[in-house]
Amino acid sequence: MKVKLSVLIVLISLAANAQNFEGKAIYKTSIKSSFSFGEDEKSTMSDDMKKQIQARLQKMNQKTFILNFDQKTSTYKEDIRLDAPKPQVGGAGVMLMSFGGAGNGSVYFKNIKEKRFSNQTEIMGKRFLVKDKLTEYEWELSSETKNIGNYTCYKATFTEEVENVRMTFDNGESKEEKKKEKIITTAWYTLQVPISNGPGNYQGLPGLILEINDGKKTIVCTEIILNPADKIKLQEPEKGKVVSQKKYDEIQKEKTKEMMERYRSRDGKGIEIKIGG
Protein backbone atom coordinates (compact mmCIF):
# COMPACT_ATOMS: atom_id res chain seq x y z
CA MET A 1 0.00 0.00 0.00
CA LYS A 2 1.34 3.42 -0.97
CA VAL A 3 0.95 6.50 1.17
CA LYS A 4 1.86 10.09 0.42
CA LEU A 5 5.15 11.04 1.98
CA SER A 6 4.87 13.07 5.14
CA VAL A 7 8.24 12.65 6.84
CA LEU A 8 8.76 15.71 9.01
CA ILE A 9 8.34 13.79 12.27
CA VAL A 10 10.35 10.88 10.92
CA LEU A 11 13.21 13.17 9.87
CA ILE A 12 13.25 14.86 13.27
CA SER A 13 13.53 11.43 14.84
CA LEU A 14 16.32 10.48 12.43
CA ALA A 15 18.22 13.67 13.24
CA ALA A 16 18.10 12.82 16.91
CA ASN A 17 19.38 9.30 16.27
CA ALA A 18 22.08 10.25 13.76
CA GLN A 19 24.34 12.36 15.96
CA ASN A 20 28.06 11.71 15.40
CA PHE A 21 27.17 9.33 12.61
CA GLU A 22 29.23 9.08 9.42
CA GLY A 23 30.11 6.60 6.73
CA LYS A 24 30.88 5.73 3.14
CA ALA A 25 28.69 4.08 0.50
CA ILE A 26 29.97 2.79 -2.83
CA TYR A 27 27.61 2.82 -5.81
CA LYS A 28 27.72 1.29 -9.28
CA THR A 29 25.91 3.11 -12.08
CA SER A 30 24.62 1.91 -15.42
CA ILE A 31 23.01 4.14 -18.06
CA LYS A 32 21.25 3.02 -21.22
CA SER A 33 22.81 4.64 -24.28
CA SER A 34 20.65 7.15 -26.18
CA PHE A 35 23.08 7.39 -29.11
CA SER A 36 21.79 6.25 -32.49
CA PHE A 37 23.07 6.30 -36.04
CA GLY A 38 20.00 7.38 -37.93
CA GLU A 39 18.42 5.36 -40.70
CA ASP A 40 20.60 2.56 -42.00
CA GLU A 41 20.46 3.75 -45.60
CA LYS A 42 21.82 7.17 -44.55
CA SER A 43 24.68 5.91 -42.40
CA THR A 44 28.17 5.40 -43.86
CA MET A 45 29.39 3.36 -40.88
CA SER A 46 29.78 -0.40 -41.06
CA ASP A 47 27.85 -2.65 -38.69
CA ASP A 48 31.13 -3.60 -37.01
CA MET A 49 31.98 0.05 -36.35
CA LYS A 50 28.51 0.66 -34.89
CA LYS A 51 28.95 -2.30 -32.55
CA GLN A 52 32.34 -1.00 -31.41
CA ILE A 53 30.92 2.45 -30.65
CA GLN A 54 27.92 1.04 -28.77
CA ALA A 55 30.23 -1.21 -26.72
CA ARG A 56 32.47 1.76 -25.89
CA LEU A 57 29.48 3.85 -24.85
CA GLN A 58 28.21 1.03 -22.66
CA LYS A 59 31.56 0.81 -20.88
CA MET A 60 31.72 4.60 -20.44
CA ASN A 61 28.27 4.53 -18.82
CA GLN A 62 29.27 1.96 -16.18
CA LYS A 63 30.95 3.86 -13.36
CA THR A 64 31.69 3.68 -9.65
CA PHE A 65 30.87 6.54 -7.25
CA ILE A 66 31.57 7.08 -3.56
CA LEU A 67 29.16 8.83 -1.20
CA ASN A 68 30.89 10.11 1.95
CA PHE A 69 28.36 11.32 4.51
CA ASP A 70 27.62 12.44 8.02
CA GLN A 71 24.26 13.39 9.55
CA LYS A 72 24.11 16.78 7.79
CA THR A 73 26.33 16.82 4.69
CA SER A 74 27.77 14.56 2.00
CA THR A 75 30.02 14.45 -1.07
CA TYR A 76 29.40 12.26 -4.10
CA LYS A 77 32.33 11.71 -6.43
CA GLU A 78 33.35 9.30 -9.15
CA ASP A 79 35.99 6.75 -8.22
CA ILE A 80 38.44 7.50 -11.04
CA ARG A 81 40.53 4.57 -12.25
CA LEU A 82 43.66 4.83 -14.37
CA ASP A 83 42.27 2.39 -16.90
CA ALA A 84 38.87 4.09 -17.16
CA PRO A 85 37.77 4.63 -20.80
CA LYS A 86 38.20 8.21 -21.95
CA PRO A 87 36.05 10.03 -24.51
CA GLN A 88 37.73 9.80 -27.89
CA VAL A 89 37.16 9.95 -31.60
CA GLY A 90 35.71 6.77 -32.99
CA GLY A 91 35.63 5.69 -36.58
CA ALA A 92 33.82 7.61 -39.28
CA GLY A 93 34.41 10.92 -37.54
CA VAL A 94 32.17 10.14 -34.58
CA MET A 95 33.08 11.89 -31.34
CA LEU A 96 32.21 10.15 -28.07
CA MET A 97 32.29 12.70 -25.30
CA SER A 98 30.75 13.72 -22.00
CA PHE A 99 28.67 16.90 -21.80
CA GLY A 100 28.78 17.30 -18.04
CA GLY A 101 29.84 15.71 -14.79
CA ALA A 102 33.17 14.44 -16.10
CA GLY A 103 36.63 15.09 -14.77
CA ASN A 104 38.73 14.16 -11.77
CA GLY A 105 37.67 17.33 -9.89
CA SER A 106 33.91 16.77 -10.18
CA VAL A 107 32.10 16.51 -6.85
CA TYR A 108 28.46 16.85 -5.75
CA PHE A 109 28.14 18.34 -2.24
CA LYS A 110 24.87 18.33 -0.31
CA ASN A 111 23.92 20.11 2.87
CA ILE A 112 20.78 18.26 3.97
CA LYS A 113 20.15 20.53 6.95
CA GLU A 114 20.25 23.70 4.83
CA LYS A 115 18.54 22.02 1.84
CA ARG A 116 21.15 23.12 -0.71
CA PHE A 117 23.85 21.68 -2.94
CA SER A 118 27.08 22.69 -4.69
CA ASN A 119 27.95 20.69 -7.79
CA GLN A 120 31.49 21.17 -9.12
CA THR A 121 31.37 19.85 -12.66
CA GLU A 122 32.54 20.43 -16.24
CA ILE A 123 31.16 20.98 -19.71
CA MET A 124 33.64 20.24 -22.48
CA GLY A 125 36.61 21.06 -20.27
CA LYS A 126 35.20 24.24 -18.67
CA ARG A 127 34.59 24.02 -14.92
CA PHE A 128 31.37 25.21 -13.28
CA LEU A 129 30.13 25.37 -9.70
CA VAL A 130 26.37 24.86 -9.72
CA LYS A 131 24.75 26.16 -6.53
CA ASP A 132 21.04 25.79 -5.86
CA LYS A 133 18.35 24.38 -3.58
CA LEU A 134 17.92 20.63 -3.18
CA THR A 135 15.01 19.14 -5.08
CA GLU A 136 12.00 18.38 -2.88
CA TYR A 137 10.75 15.08 -4.23
CA GLU A 138 7.12 14.08 -3.66
CA TRP A 139 7.94 10.54 -2.62
CA GLU A 140 5.23 7.92 -2.23
CA LEU A 141 6.13 5.26 0.32
CA SER A 142 5.30 1.58 -0.04
CA SER A 143 5.29 -1.31 2.40
CA GLU A 144 7.09 -3.47 -0.20
CA THR A 145 10.57 -4.59 0.87
CA LYS A 146 13.62 -6.36 -0.51
CA ASN A 147 17.14 -7.04 0.65
CA ILE A 148 20.18 -5.32 -0.83
CA GLY A 149 23.19 -7.04 0.66
CA ASN A 150 22.62 -7.26 4.41
CA TYR A 151 20.16 -4.37 4.46
CA THR A 152 16.36 -4.49 4.45
CA CYS A 153 15.10 -1.85 2.04
CA TYR A 154 11.71 -0.22 1.52
CA LYS A 155 10.30 0.95 -1.77
CA ALA A 156 9.47 4.57 -2.62
CA THR A 157 8.55 6.20 -5.93
CA PHE A 158 7.95 9.60 -7.42
CA THR A 159 6.55 10.64 -10.79
CA GLU A 160 7.58 13.69 -12.79
CA GLU A 161 7.12 15.08 -16.26
CA VAL A 162 10.38 15.98 -17.99
CA GLU A 163 11.20 17.60 -21.31
CA ASN A 164 13.51 15.58 -23.51
CA VAL A 165 15.33 17.30 -26.35
CA ARG A 166 16.38 15.19 -29.31
CA MET A 167 18.99 16.86 -31.48
CA THR A 168 19.77 15.34 -34.86
CA PHE A 169 22.17 16.19 -37.66
CA ASP A 170 21.12 14.85 -41.02
CA ASN A 171 22.11 15.83 -44.56
CA GLY A 172 23.95 18.95 -43.42
CA GLU A 173 21.08 20.27 -41.28
CA SER A 174 20.70 20.22 -37.49
CA LYS A 175 17.24 19.72 -36.01
CA GLU A 176 15.80 19.90 -32.50
CA GLU A 177 12.71 18.08 -31.30
CA LYS A 178 11.19 18.56 -27.85
CA LYS A 179 9.01 15.93 -26.24
CA LYS A 180 7.49 15.70 -22.77
CA GLU A 181 7.70 12.37 -21.03
CA LYS A 182 6.38 10.99 -17.72
CA ILE A 183 9.15 9.36 -15.69
CA ILE A 184 8.58 7.09 -12.69
CA THR A 185 11.64 6.81 -10.45
CA THR A 186 11.86 3.94 -7.97
CA ALA A 187 14.07 4.10 -4.88
CA TRP A 188 14.96 1.50 -2.27
CA TYR A 189 16.07 2.91 1.09
CA THR A 190 17.09 1.36 4.39
CA LEU A 191 16.22 2.49 7.91
CA GLN A 192 19.35 0.71 9.13
CA VAL A 193 21.40 3.71 7.95
CA PRO A 194 19.43 6.59 9.52
CA ILE A 195 20.25 9.51 7.21
CA SER A 196 17.95 11.17 4.69
CA ASN A 197 20.44 10.98 1.83
CA GLY A 198 21.42 9.03 -1.28
CA PRO A 199 23.50 9.01 -4.45
CA GLY A 200 23.76 12.09 -6.67
CA ASN A 201 20.92 14.56 -6.13
CA TYR A 202 18.59 12.00 -4.55
CA GLN A 203 17.54 12.43 -0.92
CA GLY A 204 14.48 13.10 1.23
CA LEU A 205 13.59 9.58 2.43
CA PRO A 206 13.69 8.27 6.02
CA GLY A 207 16.91 6.33 5.43
CA LEU A 208 19.87 6.00 3.06
CA ILE A 209 18.88 5.24 -0.54
CA LEU A 210 20.67 2.10 -1.75
CA GLU A 211 19.12 1.79 -5.20
CA ILE A 212 17.60 4.17 -7.76
CA ASN A 213 16.07 3.34 -11.15
CA ASP A 214 14.34 5.77 -13.51
CA GLY A 215 14.00 3.35 -16.42
CA LYS A 216 17.20 4.51 -18.09
CA LYS A 217 19.68 4.90 -15.27
CA THR A 218 20.29 2.43 -12.45
CA ILE A 219 22.37 3.19 -9.35
CA VAL A 220 23.01 0.39 -6.86
CA CYS A 221 24.97 0.44 -3.60
CA THR A 222 27.50 -2.40 -3.40
CA GLU A 223 29.20 -1.61 -0.08
CA ILE A 224 28.63 0.47 3.08
CA ILE A 225 31.27 1.34 5.68
CA LEU A 226 29.84 2.90 8.84
CA ASN A 227 31.89 4.97 11.27
CA PRO A 228 35.27 4.09 9.71
CA ALA A 229 38.47 4.27 11.77
CA ASP A 230 39.76 7.14 9.63
CA LYS A 231 37.53 10.18 10.08
CA ILE A 232 35.79 11.27 6.89
CA LYS A 233 36.52 14.82 5.72
CA LEU A 234 33.64 16.53 3.97
CA GLN A 235 34.54 19.74 2.19
CA GLU A 236 32.30 21.88 0.00
CA PRO A 237 33.84 22.49 -3.47
CA GLU A 238 34.90 26.02 -4.35
CA LYS A 239 36.32 25.91 -7.88
CA GLY A 240 34.44 26.88 -11.03
CA LYS A 241 32.16 29.58 -12.39
CA VAL A 242 29.18 29.89 -10.05
CA VAL A 243 25.82 29.40 -11.80
CA SER A 244 22.32 28.24 -10.90
CA GLN A 245 20.99 24.86 -12.05
CA LYS A 246 18.76 26.58 -14.63
CA LYS A 247 21.68 28.54 -16.07
CA TYR A 248 23.87 25.43 -16.17
CA ASP A 249 21.20 23.52 -18.10
CA GLU A 250 21.02 26.36 -20.64
CA ILE A 251 24.81 26.35 -21.08
CA GLN A 252 24.86 22.58 -21.47
CA LYS A 253 22.20 22.74 -24.17
CA GLU A 254 24.07 25.44 -26.07
CA LYS A 255 27.39 23.57 -25.87
CA THR A 256 25.69 20.46 -27.23
CA LYS A 257 24.53 22.41 -30.26
CA GLU A 258 28.05 23.78 -30.74
CA MET A 259 29.50 20.28 -30.55
CA MET A 260 27.15 18.97 -33.21
CA GLU A 261 28.04 21.82 -35.54
CA ARG A 262 31.77 21.37 -34.90
CA TYR A 263 31.84 17.68 -35.72
CA ARG A 264 29.41 17.56 -38.58
CA SER A 265 30.82 16.07 -41.77
CA ARG A 266 29.80 13.79 -44.58
CA ASP A 267 30.37 10.90 -42.17
CA GLY A 268 28.14 12.47 -39.54
CA LYS A 269 24.87 11.79 -41.31
CA GLY A 270 22.17 10.47 -39.06
CA ILE A 271 23.89 11.27 -35.74
CA GLU A 272 21.42 11.77 -32.91
CA ILE A 273 21.93 13.00 -29.35
CA LYS A 274 19.28 13.04 -26.66
CA ILE A 275 19.28 15.42 -23.68
CA GLY A 276 17.03 15.45 -20.65
CA GLY A 277 15.21 13.00 -18.45
C-alpha positions as a Markdown table, in Angstrom:
| # | Residue | x | y | z |
|---|---|---|---|---|
| 1 | Met | 0.0 | 0.0 | 0.0 |
| 2 | Lys | 1.3 | 3.4 | -1.0 |
| 3 | Val | 1.0 | 6.5 | 1.2 |
| 4 | Lys | 1.9 | 10.1 | 0.4 |
| 5 | Leu | 5.2 | 11.0 | 2.0 |
| 6 | Ser | 4.9 | 13.1 | 5.1 |
| 7 | Val | 8.2 | 12.7 | 6.8 |
| 8 | Leu | 8.8 | 15.7 | 9.0 |
| 9 | Ile | 8.3 | 13.8 | 12.3 |
| 10 | Val | 10.3 | 10.9 | 10.9 |
| 11 | Leu | 13.2 | 13.2 | 9.9 |
| 12 | Ile | 13.2 | 14.9 | 13.3 |
| 13 | Ser | 13.5 | 11.4 | 14.8 |
| 14 | Leu | 16.3 | 10.5 | 12.4 |
| 15 | Ala | 18.2 | 13.7 | 13.2 |
| 16 | Ala | 18.1 | 12.8 | 16.9 |
| 17 | Asn | 19.4 | 9.3 | 16.3 |
| 18 | Ala | 22.1 | 10.3 | 13.8 |
| 19 | Gln | 24.3 | 12.4 | 16.0 |
| 20 | Asn | 28.1 | 11.7 | 15.4 |
| 21 | Phe | 27.2 | 9.3 | 12.6 |
| 22 | Glu | 29.2 | 9.1 | 9.4 |
| 23 | Gly | 30.1 | 6.6 | 6.7 |
| 24 | Lys | 30.9 | 5.7 | 3.1 |
| 25 | Ala | 28.7 | 4.1 | 0.5 |
| 26 | Ile | 30.0 | 2.8 | -2.8 |
| 27 | Tyr | 27.6 | 2.8 | -5.8 |
| 28 | Lys | 27.7 | 1.3 | -9.3 |
| 29 | Thr | 25.9 | 3.1 | -12.1 |
| 30 | Ser | 24.6 | 1.9 | -15.4 |
| 31 | Ile | 23.0 | 4.1 | -18.1 |
| 32 | Lys | 21.2 | 3.0 | -21.2 |
| 33 | Ser | 22.8 | 4.6 | -24.3 |
| 34 | Ser | 20.7 | 7.1 | -26.2 |
| 35 | Phe | 23.1 | 7.4 | -29.1 |
| 36 | Ser | 21.8 | 6.3 | -32.5 |
| 37 | Phe | 23.1 | 6.3 | -36.0 |
| 38 | Gly | 20.0 | 7.4 | -37.9 |
| 39 | Glu | 18.4 | 5.4 | -40.7 |
| 40 | Asp | 20.6 | 2.6 | -42.0 |
| 41 | Glu | 20.5 | 3.8 | -45.6 |
| 42 | Lys | 21.8 | 7.2 | -44.6 |
| 43 | Ser | 24.7 | 5.9 | -42.4 |
| 44 | Thr | 28.2 | 5.4 | -43.9 |
| 45 | Met | 29.4 | 3.4 | -40.9 |
| 46 | Ser | 29.8 | -0.4 | -41.1 |
| 47 | Asp | 27.8 | -2.7 | -38.7 |
| 48 | Asp | 31.1 | -3.6 | -37.0 |
| 49 | Met | 32.0 | 0.1 | -36.3 |
| 50 | Lys | 28.5 | 0.7 | -34.9 |
| 51 | Lys | 28.9 | -2.3 | -32.5 |
| 52 | Gln | 32.3 | -1.0 | -31.4 |
| 53 | Ile | 30.9 | 2.4 | -30.7 |
| 54 | Gln | 27.9 | 1.0 | -28.8 |
| 55 | Ala | 30.2 | -1.2 | -26.7 |
| 56 | Arg | 32.5 | 1.8 | -25.9 |
| 57 | Leu | 29.5 | 3.9 | -24.9 |
| 58 | Gln | 28.2 | 1.0 | -22.7 |
| 59 | Lys | 31.6 | 0.8 | -20.9 |
| 60 | Met | 31.7 | 4.6 | -20.4 |
| 61 | Asn | 28.3 | 4.5 | -18.8 |
| 62 | Gln | 29.3 | 2.0 | -16.2 |
| 63 | Lys | 31.0 | 3.9 | -13.4 |
| 64 | Thr | 31.7 | 3.7 | -9.6 |
| 65 | Phe | 30.9 | 6.5 | -7.3 |
| 66 | Ile | 31.6 | 7.1 | -3.6 |
| 67 | Leu | 29.2 | 8.8 | -1.2 |
| 68 | Asn | 30.9 | 10.1 | 1.9 |
| 69 | Phe | 28.4 | 11.3 | 4.5 |
| 70 | Asp | 27.6 | 12.4 | 8.0 |
| 71 | Gln | 24.3 | 13.4 | 9.6 |
| 72 | Lys | 24.1 | 16.8 | 7.8 |
| 73 | Thr | 26.3 | 16.8 | 4.7 |
| 74 | Ser | 27.8 | 14.6 | 2.0 |
| 75 | Thr | 30.0 | 14.5 | -1.1 |
| 76 | Tyr | 29.4 | 12.3 | -4.1 |
| 77 | Lys | 32.3 | 11.7 | -6.4 |
| 78 | Glu | 33.4 | 9.3 | -9.2 |
| 79 | Asp | 36.0 | 6.8 | -8.2 |
| 80 | Ile | 38.4 | 7.5 | -11.0 |
| 81 | Arg | 40.5 | 4.6 | -12.2 |
| 82 | Leu | 43.7 | 4.8 | -14.4 |
| 83 | Asp | 42.3 | 2.4 | -16.9 |
| 84 | Ala | 38.9 | 4.1 | -17.2 |
| 85 | Pro | 37.8 | 4.6 | -20.8 |
| 86 | Lys | 38.2 | 8.2 | -21.9 |
| 87 | Pro | 36.1 | 10.0 | -24.5 |
| 88 | Gln | 37.7 | 9.8 | -27.9 |
| 89 | Val | 37.2 | 10.0 | -31.6 |
| 90 | Gly | 35.7 | 6.8 | -33.0 |
| 91 | Gly | 35.6 | 5.7 | -36.6 |
| 92 | Ala | 33.8 | 7.6 | -39.3 |
| 93 | Gly | 34.4 | 10.9 | -37.5 |
| 94 | Val | 32.2 | 10.1 | -34.6 |
| 95 | Met | 33.1 | 11.9 | -31.3 |
| 96 | Leu | 32.2 | 10.1 | -28.1 |
| 97 | Met | 32.3 | 12.7 | -25.3 |
| 98 | Ser | 30.7 | 13.7 | -22.0 |
| 99 | Phe | 28.7 | 16.9 | -21.8 |
| 100 | Gly | 28.8 | 17.3 | -18.0 |
| 101 | Gly | 29.8 | 15.7 | -14.8 |
| 102 | Ala | 33.2 | 14.4 | -16.1 |
| 103 | Gly | 36.6 | 15.1 | -14.8 |
| 104 | Asn | 38.7 | 14.2 | -11.8 |
| 105 | Gly | 37.7 | 17.3 | -9.9 |
| 106 | Ser | 33.9 | 16.8 | -10.2 |
| 107 | Val | 32.1 | 16.5 | -6.8 |
| 108 | Tyr | 28.5 | 16.9 | -5.7 |
| 109 | Phe | 28.1 | 18.3 | -2.2 |
| 110 | Lys | 24.9 | 18.3 | -0.3 |
| 111 | Asn | 23.9 | 20.1 | 2.9 |
| 112 | Ile | 20.8 | 18.3 | 4.0 |
| 113 | Lys | 20.2 | 20.5 | 6.9 |
| 114 | Glu | 20.2 | 23.7 | 4.8 |
| 115 | Lys | 18.5 | 22.0 | 1.8 |
| 116 | Arg | 21.1 | 23.1 | -0.7 |
| 117 | Phe | 23.8 | 21.7 | -2.9 |
| 118 | Ser | 27.1 | 22.7 | -4.7 |
| 119 | Asn | 27.9 | 20.7 | -7.8 |
| 120 | Gln | 31.5 | 21.2 | -9.1 |
| 121 | Thr | 31.4 | 19.8 | -12.7 |
| 122 | Glu | 32.5 | 20.4 | -16.2 |
| 123 | Ile | 31.2 | 21.0 | -19.7 |
| 124 | Met | 33.6 | 20.2 | -22.5 |
| 125 | Gly | 36.6 | 21.1 | -20.3 |
| 126 | Lys | 35.2 | 24.2 | -18.7 |
| 127 | Arg | 34.6 | 24.0 | -14.9 |
| 128 | Phe | 31.4 | 25.2 | -13.3 |
| 129 | Leu | 30.1 | 25.4 | -9.7 |
| 130 | Val | 26.4 | 24.9 | -9.7 |
| 131 | Lys | 24.8 | 26.2 | -6.5 |
| 132 | Asp | 21.0 | 25.8 | -5.9 |
| 133 | Lys | 18.4 | 24.4 | -3.6 |
| 134 | Leu | 17.9 | 20.6 | -3.2 |
| 135 | Thr | 15.0 | 19.1 | -5.1 |
| 136 | Glu | 12.0 | 18.4 | -2.9 |
| 137 | Tyr | 10.7 | 15.1 | -4.2 |
| 138 | Glu | 7.1 | 14.1 | -3.7 |
| 139 | Trp | 7.9 | 10.5 | -2.6 |
| 140 | Glu | 5.2 | 7.9 | -2.2 |
| 141 | Leu | 6.1 | 5.3 | 0.3 |
| 142 | Ser | 5.3 | 1.6 | 0.0 |
| 143 | Ser | 5.3 | -1.3 | 2.4 |
| 144 | Glu | 7.1 | -3.5 | -0.2 |
| 145 | Thr | 10.6 | -4.6 | 0.9 |
| 146 | Lys | 13.6 | -6.4 | -0.5 |
| 147 | Asn | 17.1 | -7.0 | 0.7 |
| 148 | Ile | 20.2 | -5.3 | -0.8 |
| 149 | Gly | 23.2 | -7.0 | 0.7 |
| 150 | Asn | 22.6 | -7.3 | 4.4 |
| 151 | Tyr | 20.2 | -4.4 | 4.5 |
| 152 | Thr | 16.4 | -4.5 | 4.4 |
| 153 | Cys | 15.1 | -1.9 | 2.0 |
| 154 | Tyr | 11.7 | -0.2 | 1.5 |
| 155 | Lys | 10.3 | 0.9 | -1.8 |
| 156 | Ala | 9.5 | 4.6 | -2.6 |
| 157 | Thr | 8.5 | 6.2 | -5.9 |
| 158 | Phe | 8.0 | 9.6 | -7.4 |
| 159 | Thr | 6.5 | 10.6 | -10.8 |
| 160 | Glu | 7.6 | 13.7 | -12.8 |
| 161 | Glu | 7.1 | 15.1 | -16.3 |
| 162 | Val | 10.4 | 16.0 | -18.0 |
| 163 | Glu | 11.2 | 17.6 | -21.3 |
| 164 | Asn | 13.5 | 15.6 | -23.5 |
| 165 | Val | 15.3 | 17.3 | -26.3 |
| 166 | Arg | 16.4 | 15.2 | -29.3 |
| 167 | Met | 19.0 | 16.9 | -31.5 |
| 168 | Thr | 19.8 | 15.3 | -34.9 |
| 169 | Phe | 22.2 | 16.2 | -37.7 |
| 170 | Asp | 21.1 | 14.8 | -41.0 |
| 171 | Asn | 22.1 | 15.8 | -44.6 |
| 172 | Gly | 23.9 | 19.0 | -43.4 |
| 173 | Glu | 21.1 | 20.3 | -41.3 |
| 174 | Ser | 20.7 | 20.2 | -37.5 |
| 175 | Lys | 17.2 | 19.7 | -36.0 |
| 176 | Glu | 15.8 | 19.9 | -32.5 |
| 177 | Glu | 12.7 | 18.1 | -31.3 |
| 178 | Lys | 11.2 | 18.6 | -27.8 |
| 179 | Lys | 9.0 | 15.9 | -26.2 |
| 180 | Lys | 7.5 | 15.7 | -22.8 |
| 181 | Glu | 7.7 | 12.4 | -21.0 |
| 182 | Lys | 6.4 | 11.0 | -17.7 |
| 183 | Ile | 9.2 | 9.4 | -15.7 |
| 184 | Ile | 8.6 | 7.1 | -12.7 |
| 185 | Thr | 11.6 | 6.8 | -10.5 |
| 186 | Thr | 11.9 | 3.9 | -8.0 |
| 187 | Ala | 14.1 | 4.1 | -4.9 |
| 188 | Trp | 15.0 | 1.5 | -2.3 |
| 189 | Tyr | 16.1 | 2.9 | 1.1 |
| 190 | Thr | 17.1 | 1.4 | 4.4 |
| 191 | Leu | 16.2 | 2.5 | 7.9 |
| 192 | Gln | 19.4 | 0.7 | 9.1 |
| 193 | Val | 21.4 | 3.7 | 8.0 |
| 194 | Pro | 19.4 | 6.6 | 9.5 |
| 195 | Ile | 20.3 | 9.5 | 7.2 |
| 196 | Ser | 17.9 | 11.2 | 4.7 |
| 197 | Asn | 20.4 | 11.0 | 1.8 |
| 198 | Gly | 21.4 | 9.0 | -1.3 |
| 199 | Pro | 23.5 | 9.0 | -4.5 |
| 200 | Gly | 23.8 | 12.1 | -6.7 |
| 201 | Asn | 20.9 | 14.6 | -6.1 |
| 202 | Tyr | 18.6 | 12.0 | -4.6 |
| 203 | Gln | 17.5 | 12.4 | -0.9 |
| 204 | Gly | 14.5 | 13.1 | 1.2 |
| 205 | Leu | 13.6 | 9.6 | 2.4 |
| 206 | Pro | 13.7 | 8.3 | 6.0 |
| 207 | Gly | 16.9 | 6.3 | 5.4 |
| 208 | Leu | 19.9 | 6.0 | 3.1 |
| 209 | Ile | 18.9 | 5.2 | -0.5 |
| 210 | Leu | 20.7 | 2.1 | -1.7 |
| 211 | Glu | 19.1 | 1.8 | -5.2 |
| 212 | Ile | 17.6 | 4.2 | -7.8 |
| 213 | Asn | 16.1 | 3.3 | -11.1 |
| 214 | Asp | 14.3 | 5.8 | -13.5 |
| 215 | Gly | 14.0 | 3.4 | -16.4 |
| 216 | Lys | 17.2 | 4.5 | -18.1 |
| 217 | Lys | 19.7 | 4.9 | -15.3 |
| 218 | Thr | 20.3 | 2.4 | -12.5 |
| 219 | Ile | 22.4 | 3.2 | -9.3 |
| 220 | Val | 23.0 | 0.4 | -6.9 |
| 221 | Cys | 25.0 | 0.4 | -3.6 |
| 222 | Thr | 27.5 | -2.4 | -3.4 |
| 223 | Glu | 29.2 | -1.6 | -0.1 |
| 224 | Ile | 28.6 | 0.5 | 3.1 |
| 225 | Ile | 31.3 | 1.3 | 5.7 |
| 226 | Leu | 29.8 | 2.9 | 8.8 |
| 227 | Asn | 31.9 | 5.0 | 11.3 |
| 228 | Pro | 35.3 | 4.1 | 9.7 |
| 229 | Ala | 38.5 | 4.3 | 11.8 |
| 230 | Asp | 39.8 | 7.1 | 9.6 |
| 231 | Lys | 37.5 | 10.2 | 10.1 |
| 232 | Ile | 35.8 | 11.3 | 6.9 |
| 233 | Lys | 36.5 | 14.8 | 5.7 |
| 234 | Leu | 33.6 | 16.5 | 4.0 |
| 235 | Gln | 34.5 | 19.7 | 2.2 |
| 236 | Glu | 32.3 | 21.9 | 0.0 |
| 237 | Pro | 33.8 | 22.5 | -3.5 |
| 238 | Glu | 34.9 | 26.0 | -4.3 |
| 239 | Lys | 36.3 | 25.9 | -7.9 |
| 240 | Gly | 34.4 | 26.9 | -11.0 |
| 241 | Lys | 32.2 | 29.6 | -12.4 |
| 242 | Val | 29.2 | 29.9 | -10.0 |
| 243 | Val | 25.8 | 29.4 | -11.8 |
| 244 | Ser | 22.3 | 28.2 | -10.9 |
| 245 | Gln | 21.0 | 24.9 | -12.1 |
| 246 | Lys | 18.8 | 26.6 | -14.6 |
| 247 | Lys | 21.7 | 28.5 | -16.1 |
| 248 | Tyr | 23.9 | 25.4 | -16.2 |
| 249 | Asp | 21.2 | 23.5 | -18.1 |
| 250 | Glu | 21.0 | 26.4 | -20.6 |
| 251 | Ile | 24.8 | 26.4 | -21.1 |
| 252 | Gln | 24.9 | 22.6 | -21.5 |
| 253 | Lys | 22.2 | 22.7 | -24.2 |
| 254 | Glu | 24.1 | 25.4 | -26.1 |
| 255 | Lys | 27.4 | 23.6 | -25.9 |
| 256 | Thr | 25.7 | 20.5 | -27.2 |
| 257 | Lys | 24.5 | 22.4 | -30.3 |
| 258 | Glu | 28.0 | 23.8 | -30.7 |
| 259 | Met | 29.5 | 20.3 | -30.5 |
| 260 | Met | 27.1 | 19.0 | -33.2 |
| 261 | Glu | 28.0 | 21.8 | -35.5 |
| 262 | Arg | 31.8 | 21.4 | -34.9 |
| 263 | Tyr | 31.8 | 17.7 | -35.7 |
| 264 | Arg | 29.4 | 17.6 | -38.6 |
| 265 | Ser | 30.8 | 16.1 | -41.8 |
| 266 | Arg | 29.8 | 13.8 | -44.6 |
| 267 | Asp | 30.4 | 10.9 | -42.2 |
| 268 | Gly | 28.1 | 12.5 | -39.5 |
| 269 | Lys | 24.9 | 11.8 | -41.3 |
| 270 | Gly | 22.2 | 10.5 | -39.1 |
| 271 | Ile | 23.9 | 11.3 | -35.7 |
| 272 | Glu | 21.4 | 11.8 | -32.9 |
| 273 | Ile | 21.9 | 13.0 | -29.3 |
| 274 | Lys | 19.3 | 13.0 | -26.7 |
| 275 | Ile | 19.3 | 15.4 | -23.7 |
| 276 | Gly | 17.0 | 15.5 | -20.6 |
| 277 | Gly | 15.2 | 13.0 | -18.5 |
